[in-house]
Amino acid sequence: MAGSRFGSFKSEKGDSAASAAAGGAAQRRDPYEVLGVGRNATEQEIKSAFRRMALKYHPDKNGDDPVASDLFQEVTFSYNILSDPDKRRQYDTSGFEAIESDSQELELDLSSLNTVNTLGVPIKTTVSATVLEEALNGSVVVSQLQLGNAVQRKVEKQSAHFYSVDITEKQAKMGLVCRVHSTDKSKFKLLYFELEENGGLSLAQQEDGVKTGKVTSAGMYFLGFPVYRFEQNGSAGSAKDSDGAFFKRLDSFQPCDIHELKPGTHFFAVYGDNFFKSASYTIEVVCGESFPDEKEKLRSVEAKILTKRAELSKFESEYREVLAKFNEMTSRYAQEVQTIDELLKERNEIHSSYTINVPPLKRSSSRNKMKSPLKVPKGDAEKHQQKEKRVKDHMEGYGSEDDNSSEKKSKWRLPRKKWLNVPIKIDRRKPC
């Protein structure tokens, strides 16, 4: 695979560097000569030269050609020196000897160029090699795009639409913004190309479309001051460590490679980043002169984000320290709860050991209770019999007295009735 071949170049380069060190620095060519740039070349010029030559000599494009393979390694090794300010300064001062004395193995570092695709072109994700090669050869169709005019089109999968924009010196000073959005939530890339001396276009910067709400959008902001973007490099480890993911959230907030444009013609492209269907999009380029407030707000909020990123680094160390102490206290709390519960349980068991074991009482069943007669004490029984005898004698005495006795009858007469509380005396001897 292309990725594995390019990834293994690091160890191969280390071996070649070590052997070259033994053979002498005279075997190596001047890195400026290899990349075809002058000693006063800017970082962007060096980067553009490397892109062009890496695409030309990459082994995936040249098969098993040993000459192309050697040239590709030489180009990559030269870029590794000139892209690093320290190594470049050491080389300018003392040549290869200074670099070799600092490190016997020069490792390939392409972190500043993001991910490398199958043709070795340093871009964040893969863009079709055919599109990049056609652009580099100057064989693509370019449409003119006017400032402030939006264009709606549909680009086929793994293809690109190229646009050119002409800006004046005043417009370049005020800044330029290129935005692309898709209401269909299509997947696309916004690309910016630089014009090469041969008339071809080399990829200089790209932004992937990101879903925000109901649309997919991407933008590039050339406003004359450093503008930042978030690199989309989510990892599976962030799901396991939510705290770590939070503190690293702003680490991918990095400055764009290009934040200022010169007067002249500039080239953009919309790439259909889908293997199965086309992408519908709307592209527009506007001058920053129409948005003075937004320009200052963007500068201000990104400055605050940078400040917050620095604060997060300090806050993380404090948070980790407090969190470790909290976890320690939580563990101790659980141990103390368990210890106290065990001590109280042991105390209760000791208290229970002082209890005398008494045999349980035998309880009779309810059926036996119903059958057994009521037991009365002997003295109470005699008193009860005497009382019953007195009552009986008293009742017999009433039956033996003279029924004609007037005294007895008067005692048993009914009381006189009263009517309206007026006593009425009735003489029973006289007839009414």
Coordinates of C-alpha atoms in Angstrom, one line a residue:
M1 CA 0.0 0.0 0.0
A2 CA 1.0 3.6 -0.6
G3 CA 0.6 4.5 3.0
S4 CA 2.8 1.8 4.3
R5 CA 5.5 2.5 1.7
F6 CA 5.6 6.1 2.6
G7 CA 5.4 5.4 6.3
S8 CA 8.4 3.0 6.1
F9 CA 10.5 5.8 4.5
K10 CA 11.5 7.0 8.0
S11 CA 13.5 4.0 8.8
E12 CA 15.0 3.8 5.3
K13 CA 15.9 7.4 5.5
G14 CA 17.6 6.8 8.8
D15 CA 19.7 4.0 7.3
S16 CA 20.6 6.2 4.3
A17 CA 21.4 9.1 6.6
A18 CA 23.7 6.9 8.7
S19 CA 25.5 5.5 5.6
A20 CA 25.8 9.0 4.1
A21 CA 27.4 10.2 7.3
A22 CA 30.0 7.4 7.0
G23 CA 30.6 8.2 3.3
G24 CA 30.9 11.9 3.8
A25 CA 28.8 15.0 3.2
A26 CA 30.2 15.4 -0.3
Q27 CA 27.7 12.7 -1.6
R28 CA 24.7 14.9 -0.8
R29 CA 23.4 17.7 -3.0
D30 CA 22.5 21.1 -1.7
P31 CA 18.9 21.0 -0.4
Y32 CA 18.2 24.4 -2.1
E33 CA 19.4 22.9 -5.3
V34 CA 17.3 19.7 -4.9
L35 CA 14.1 21.7 -4.3
G36 CA 14.9 24.3 -6.9
V37 CA 14.6 27.3 -4.6
G38 CA 17.0 30.1 -3.6
R39 CA 18.6 30.5 -0.2
N40 CA 16.2 33.4 0.6
A41 CA 13.1 31.3 -0.3
T42 CA 10.2 31.7 2.0
E43 CA 8.6 28.9 3.9
Q44 CA 5.6 28.9 1.5
E45 CA 7.9 28.7 -1.5
I46 CA 9.8 25.8 0.0
K47 CA 6.5 24.0 0.8
S48 CA 5.2 24.6 -2.8
A49 CA 8.4 23.3 -4.3
F50 CA 8.2 20.1 -2.2
R51 CA 4.6 19.5 -3.2
R52 CA 5.4 19.8 -6.8
M53 CA 8.4 17.5 -6.7
A54 CA 6.9 14.9 -4.3
L55 CA 4.0 14.5 -6.7
K56 CA 6.4 14.1 -9.6
Y57 CA 8.8 11.5 -8.1
H58 CA 6.5 9.6 -5.7
P59 CA 7.0 5.8 -6.0
D60 CA 3.3 5.1 -6.3
K61 CA 3.3 7.1 -9.6
N62 CA 6.6 5.8 -10.9
G63 CA 6.3 2.2 -10.1
D64 CA 9.6 0.4 -9.5
D65 CA 11.7 3.1 -11.1
P66 CA 14.8 3.3 -8.8
V67 CA 15.9 6.7 -10.1
A68 CA 12.5 8.2 -9.2
S69 CA 12.6 6.5 -5.8
D70 CA 16.1 8.0 -5.0
L71 CA 15.0 11.4 -6.1
F72 CA 11.9 11.2 -4.0
Q73 CA 14.0 10.4 -0.9
E74 CA 16.4 13.2 -1.7
V75 CA 13.5 15.7 -2.1
T76 CA 11.9 14.6 1.2
F77 CA 15.3 14.7 3.0
S78 CA 16.0 18.2 1.7
Y79 CA 12.5 19.4 2.7
N80 CA 13.0 18.0 6.1
I81 CA 16.0 20.3 6.6
L82 CA 14.7 23.4 5.0
S83 CA 11.2 23.2 6.7
D84 CA 12.8 23.2 10.1
P85 CA 14.0 26.7 11.1
D86 CA 16.7 25.3 13.4
K87 CA 18.1 22.7 11.0
R88 CA 18.0 25.2 8.2
R89 CA 20.0 27.7 10.3
Q90 CA 22.5 25.0 11.2
Y91 CA 22.9 24.0 7.5
D92 CA 23.3 27.6 6.4
T93 CA 26.0 28.0 9.0
S94 CA 28.0 24.8 8.8
G95 CA 26.5 22.5 6.2
F96 CA 25.5 18.9 6.8
E97 CA 28.2 18.4 9.5
A98 CA 26.3 20.6 11.9
I99 CA 23.1 18.6 11.4
E100 CA 24.8 15.3 11.7
S101 CA 26.5 16.3 14.9
D102 CA 23.2 17.2 16.4
S103 CA 21.5 14.0 15.4
Q104 CA 23.0 11.0 13.5
E105 CA 19.5 10.1 12.2
L106 CA 17.4 12.8 10.5
E107 CA 13.8 11.8 10.9
L108 CA 11.1 12.8 8.5
D109 CA 8.7 15.3 10.0
L110 CA 5.7 16.3 8.0
S111 CA 3.5 17.3 10.9
S112 CA 3.2 20.8 9.6
L113 CA 1.8 19.5 6.3
N114 CA -0.9 17.4 7.9
T115 CA -1.7 14.0 6.4
V116 CA 0.0 12.8 3.2
N117 CA -2.2 11.1 0.5
T118 CA -1.2 8.3 -1.8
L119 CA 0.8 10.6 -4.0
G120 CA 2.7 12.1 -1.2
V121 CA 1.0 15.5 -1.5
P122 CA 0.8 17.0 2.0
I123 CA -2.9 17.6 2.5
K124 CA -5.3 16.8 5.3
T125 CA -7.2 14.0 3.6
T126 CA -7.1 12.3 0.2
V127 CA -7.9 14.3 -2.9
S128 CA -8.0 12.5 -6.2
A129 CA -4.5 12.2 -7.7
T130 CA -5.9 12.8 -11.1
V131 CA -7.3 16.2 -10.0
L132 CA -4.1 17.2 -8.4
E133 CA -2.0 16.1 -11.4
E134 CA -4.3 17.9 -13.9
A135 CA -4.1 21.1 -11.8
L136 CA -0.3 20.9 -11.6
N137 CA -0.1 20.4 -15.4
G138 CA -2.4 23.4 -16.0
S139 CA -5.0 21.3 -17.9
V140 CA -8.1 22.1 -15.8
V141 CA -11.0 24.3 -16.8
V142 CA -11.2 27.5 -14.7
S143 CA -14.4 29.6 -14.4
Q144 CA -14.3 33.3 -13.6
L145 CA -16.0 34.2 -10.3
Q146 CA -17.0 37.7 -9.5
L147 CA -16.8 39.2 -6.0
G148 CA -20.2 39.2 -4.2
N149 CA -21.8 36.8 -6.7
A150 CA -23.0 33.4 -5.5
V151 CA -22.8 30.5 -7.9
Q152 CA -24.8 27.2 -7.5
R153 CA -23.6 24.1 -9.1
K154 CA -23.2 20.3 -8.7
V155 CA -19.8 18.6 -8.9
E156 CA -19.5 14.9 -9.7
K157 CA -17.9 12.5 -7.2
Q158 CA -14.1 12.7 -7.0
S159 CA -14.0 15.7 -9.4
A160 CA -13.5 19.4 -8.9
H161 CA -14.7 22.7 -10.2
F162 CA -12.0 25.4 -10.5
Y163 CA -12.7 29.2 -10.1
S164 CA -10.5 32.3 -10.4
V165 CA -11.0 35.5 -8.6
D166 CA -9.3 38.9 -9.4
I167 CA -8.7 41.3 -6.6
T168 CA -7.3 44.8 -6.4
E169 CA -4.8 46.1 -4.0
K170 CA -7.5 47.8 -1.9
Q171 CA -9.5 44.6 -1.8
A172 CA -6.4 42.6 -0.8
K173 CA -5.8 45.0 2.0
M174 CA -9.4 44.8 3.3
G175 CA -9.3 41.0 3.1
L176 CA -11.1 38.3 1.2
V177 CA -13.5 35.5 2.4
C178 CA -14.5 32.5 0.3
R179 CA -17.3 30.4 1.6
V180 CA -19.1 27.2 0.3
H181 CA -22.2 25.7 1.7
S182 CA -24.6 22.9 0.7
T183 CA -28.2 22.7 1.8
D184 CA -28.3 19.1 0.8
K185 CA -25.6 18.4 3.3
S186 CA -23.3 17.1 0.6
K187 CA -19.7 16.2 1.4
F188 CA -17.1 18.4 -0.3
K189 CA -13.8 20.2 0.2
L190 CA -12.8 23.8 -0.4
L191 CA -9.4 24.0 -2.0
Y192 CA -7.0 26.9 -2.6
F193 CA -4.3 26.7 -5.3
E194 CA -1.2 28.7 -6.0
L195 CA -0.1 29.6 -9.5
E196 CA 3.2 28.0 -10.4
E197 CA 5.8 29.3 -12.8
N198 CA 4.9 26.8 -15.5
G199 CA 1.2 27.9 -15.4
G200 CA 0.1 24.9 -13.3
L201 CA -1.7 25.0 -10.0
S202 CA -0.4 23.5 -6.7
L203 CA -2.6 22.8 -3.7
A204 CA -1.8 25.2 -0.9
Q205 CA -4.7 24.9 1.5
Q206 CA -7.9 23.1 2.0
E207 CA -10.9 23.0 4.3
D208 CA -13.3 20.1 4.7
G209 CA -17.0 20.7 4.7
V210 CA -18.5 20.4 8.2
K211 CA -22.1 19.8 9.1
T212 CA -23.5 22.8 11.0
G213 CA -27.2 22.6 11.6
K214 CA -29.1 21.9 8.4
V215 CA -26.2 22.7 6.0
T216 CA -22.6 21.6 5.3
S217 CA -20.2 24.5 5.1
A218 CA -16.5 25.4 4.7
G219 CA -14.7 28.8 4.5
M220 CA -11.3 30.4 4.0
Y221 CA -10.6 33.8 5.6
F222 CA -7.8 36.0 4.2
L223 CA -8.1 39.0 6.4
G224 CA -4.5 40.2 6.9
F225 CA -4.1 38.7 10.4
P226 CA -3.6 35.1 11.5
V227 CA -6.9 33.2 11.3
Y228 CA -7.3 29.8 13.0
R229 CA -9.1 26.6 12.2
F230 CA -9.9 23.4 14.0
E231 CA -8.2 20.3 12.7
Q232 CA -10.6 17.4 12.5
N233 CA -8.6 14.7 14.2
G234 CA -11.0 13.0 16.6
S235 CA -9.7 9.8 18.2
A236 CA -11.4 6.8 19.8
G237 CA -9.4 7.4 23.0
S238 CA -11.3 10.6 23.7
A239 CA -14.4 8.6 24.4
K240 CA -12.7 6.7 27.2
D241 CA -11.1 9.8 28.8
S242 CA -13.7 12.6 28.7
D243 CA -11.5 14.8 30.9
G244 CA -8.5 14.4 28.7
A245 CA -10.7 15.1 25.6
F246 CA -11.9 18.3 27.2
F247 CA -8.4 19.6 28.0
K248 CA -7.2 18.7 24.5
R249 CA -10.2 20.3 22.8
L250 CA -8.3 23.4 21.9
D251 CA -5.1 21.7 20.9
S252 CA -6.3 21.4 17.3
F253 CA -6.9 25.1 17.1
Q254 CA -4.1 25.9 14.7
P255 CA -3.3 28.9 12.4
C256 CA -4.1 28.6 8.7
D257 CA -1.1 28.3 6.4
I258 CA -2.2 31.4 4.4
H259 CA -4.0 34.3 5.9
E260 CA -3.2 37.1 3.4
L261 CA -3.6 37.4 -0.3
K262 CA -1.7 39.7 -2.7
P263 CA -3.4 41.7 -5.5
G264 CA -4.0 39.6 -8.6
T265 CA -5.7 36.4 -9.6
H266 CA -6.4 33.6 -7.1
F267 CA -7.7 30.1 -7.6
F268 CA -10.2 28.1 -5.7
A269 CA -11.8 24.8 -6.3
V270 CA -14.8 22.7 -4.9
Y271 CA -14.0 19.0 -4.7
G272 CA -16.8 16.4 -4.5
D273 CA -15.6 14.4 -1.6
N274 CA -17.8 11.4 -2.0
F275 CA -17.3 8.0 -3.7
F276 CA -21.0 7.4 -4.5
K277 CA -22.8 10.6 -5.4
S278 CA -22.3 14.1 -6.6
A279 CA -22.3 17.2 -4.4
S280 CA -24.5 20.2 -4.7
Y281 CA -23.0 23.5 -3.4
T282 CA -23.1 27.3 -3.5
I283 CA -19.8 29.2 -3.6
E284 CA -19.3 32.9 -3.1
V285 CA -16.3 35.2 -2.5
V286 CA -16.8 38.5 -0.7
C287 CA -14.5 41.4 0.3
G288 CA -13.9 42.1 3.9
E289 CA -14.7 45.7 3.4
S290 CA -18.4 45.0 3.6
F291 CA -18.0 43.3 7.0
P292 CA -15.8 45.5 9.2
D293 CA -17.5 44.6 12.5
E294 CA -17.3 40.8 11.8
K295 CA -13.6 41.2 11.0
E296 CA -12.8 42.7 14.4
K297 CA -15.1 40.3 16.2
L298 CA -13.4 37.3 14.6
R299 CA -10.0 38.7 15.6
S300 CA -11.2 39.3 19.2
V301 CA -12.9 35.9 19.8
E302 CA -9.9 33.9 18.4
A303 CA -7.6 35.9 20.7
K304 CA -9.8 34.9 23.6
I305 CA -9.7 31.2 22.5
L306 CA -5.9 31.3 22.4
T307 CA -5.9 32.8 25.9
K308 CA -8.3 30.2 27.1
R309 CA -6.1 27.4 25.6
A310 CA -3.1 28.7 27.6
E311 CA -5.3 28.8 30.8
L312 CA -6.5 25.3 30.2
S313 CA -3.0 24.0 30.3
K314 CA -2.5 25.4 33.8
F315 CA -6.0 24.5 34.9
E316 CA -5.5 20.8 33.9
S317 CA -2.5 20.4 36.3
E318 CA -4.6 21.9 39.1
Y319 CA -7.6 19.8 38.2
R320 CA -5.6 16.6 38.0
E321 CA -4.1 17.3 41.4
V322 CA -7.5 18.0 43.1
L323 CA -9.1 15.0 41.3
A324 CA -6.4 12.7 42.6
K325 CA -7.0 14.0 46.1
F326 CA -10.7 13.6 45.7
N327 CA -10.3 10.0 44.5
E328 CA -8.1 9.3 47.5
M329 CA -10.6 10.8 49.9
T330 CA -13.5 8.9 48.3
S331 CA -11.6 5.6 48.7
R332 CA -10.8 6.4 52.3
Y333 CA -14.4 7.3 52.9
A334 CA -15.6 3.9 51.7
Q335 CA -13.0 2.2 53.8
E336 CA -14.0 4.1 56.9
V337 CA -17.7 3.3 56.4
Q338 CA -16.8 -0.4 56.1
T339 CA -14.6 -0.3 59.2
I340 CA -17.2 1.4 61.3
D341 CA -19.9 -1.1 60.2
E342 CA -17.7 -4.0 61.2
L343 CA -16.9 -2.5 64.6
L344 CA -20.6 -1.9 65.4
K345 CA -21.5 -5.4 64.4
E346 CA -18.7 -6.8 66.6
R347 CA -20.0 -4.7 69.5
N348 CA -23.6 -6.0 69.1
E349 CA -22.3 -9.6 69.0
I350 CA -20.4 -9.0 72.3
H351 CA -23.6 -7.6 73.9
S352 CA -25.6 -10.6 72.8
S353 CA -23.1 -13.0 74.4
Y354 CA -24.2 -11.7 77.9
T355 CA -27.8 -13.1 77.5
I356 CA -28.7 -16.3 79.6
N357 CA -30.2 -19.1 77.5
V358 CA -33.7 -19.8 79.0
P359 CA -35.7 -22.8 77.7
P360 CA -38.8 -21.7 75.8
L361 CA -42.3 -22.1 77.4
K362 CA -44.5 -25.0 76.3
R363 CA -47.7 -23.5 74.9
S364 CA -50.9 -25.6 74.8
S365 CA -53.0 -25.6 71.7
S366 CA -56.3 -23.7 71.5
R367 CA -58.2 -26.9 71.3
N368 CA -57.0 -28.1 74.7
K369 CA -57.9 -24.7 76.2
M370 CA -61.5 -25.1 75.1
K371 CA -61.8 -28.6 76.6
S372 CA -60.3 -27.9 79.9
P373 CA -62.8 -26.7 82.7
L374 CA -62.4 -23.4 84.4
K375 CA -60.3 -23.7 87.5
V376 CA -61.5 -21.6 90.5
P377 CA -59.5 -21.2 93.8
K378 CA -61.0 -23.2 96.8
G379 CA -61.6 -20.2 99.0
D380 CA -63.5 -18.3 96.3
A381 CA -65.7 -21.4 95.6
E382 CA -66.9 -21.5 99.2
K383 CA -67.8 -17.8 99.2
H384 CA -69.7 -18.2 96.0
Q385 CA -71.8 -21.1 97.4
Q386 CA -72.7 -19.1 100.5
K387 CA -73.9 -16.2 98.4
E388 CA -76.1 -18.5 96.2
K389 CA -77.7 -19.9 99.4
R390 CA -78.6 -16.5 100.8
V391 CA -80.3 -15.5 97.6
K392 CA -82.3 -18.7 97.5
D393 CA -83.5 -18.3 101.1
H394 CA -84.5 -14.7 100.6
M395 CA -86.7 -15.7 97.6
E396 CA -88.4 -18.5 99.5
G397 CA -89.3 -16.1 102.4
Y398 CA -91.4 -13.9 100.1
G399 CA -93.6 -16.8 99.1
S400 CA -94.5 -17.9 102.8
E401 CA -95.8 -14.5 104.1
D402 CA -99.6 -13.8 104.4
D403 CA -101.0 -12.6 101.1
N404 CA -103.9 -10.7 102.9
S405 CA -101.6 -8.5 104.9
S406 CA -102.4 -4.9 104.0
E407 CA -99.0 -3.7 104.9
K408 CA -97.4 -6.1 102.5
K409 CA -99.9 -5.2 99.8
S410 CA -99.4 -1.5 100.3
K411 CA -95.7 -2.0 99.7
W412 CA -96.3 -3.7 96.4
R413 CA -99.0 -1.3 95.1
L414 CA -98.3 0.6 92.0
P415 CA -97.6 4.3 92.5
R416 CA -100.5 6.7 91.9
K417 CA -100.7 8.0 88.4
K418 CA -100.6 11.7 87.8
W419 CA -102.3 13.4 84.9
L420 CA -100.8 16.8 84.0
N421 CA -99.0 16.7 87.3
V422 CA -102.4 16.9 89.1
P423 CA -102.9 14.2 91.6
I424 CA -106.1 12.3 91.2
K425 CA -107.6 10.3 94.0
I426 CA -109.9 7.4 93.1
D427 CA -112.3 5.9 95.6
R428 CA -112.8 2.4 94.5
R429 CA -115.7 1.8 97.0
K430 CA -118.1 4.1 95.2
P431 CA -119.2 3.3 91.7
C432 CA -118.8 5.9 89.1

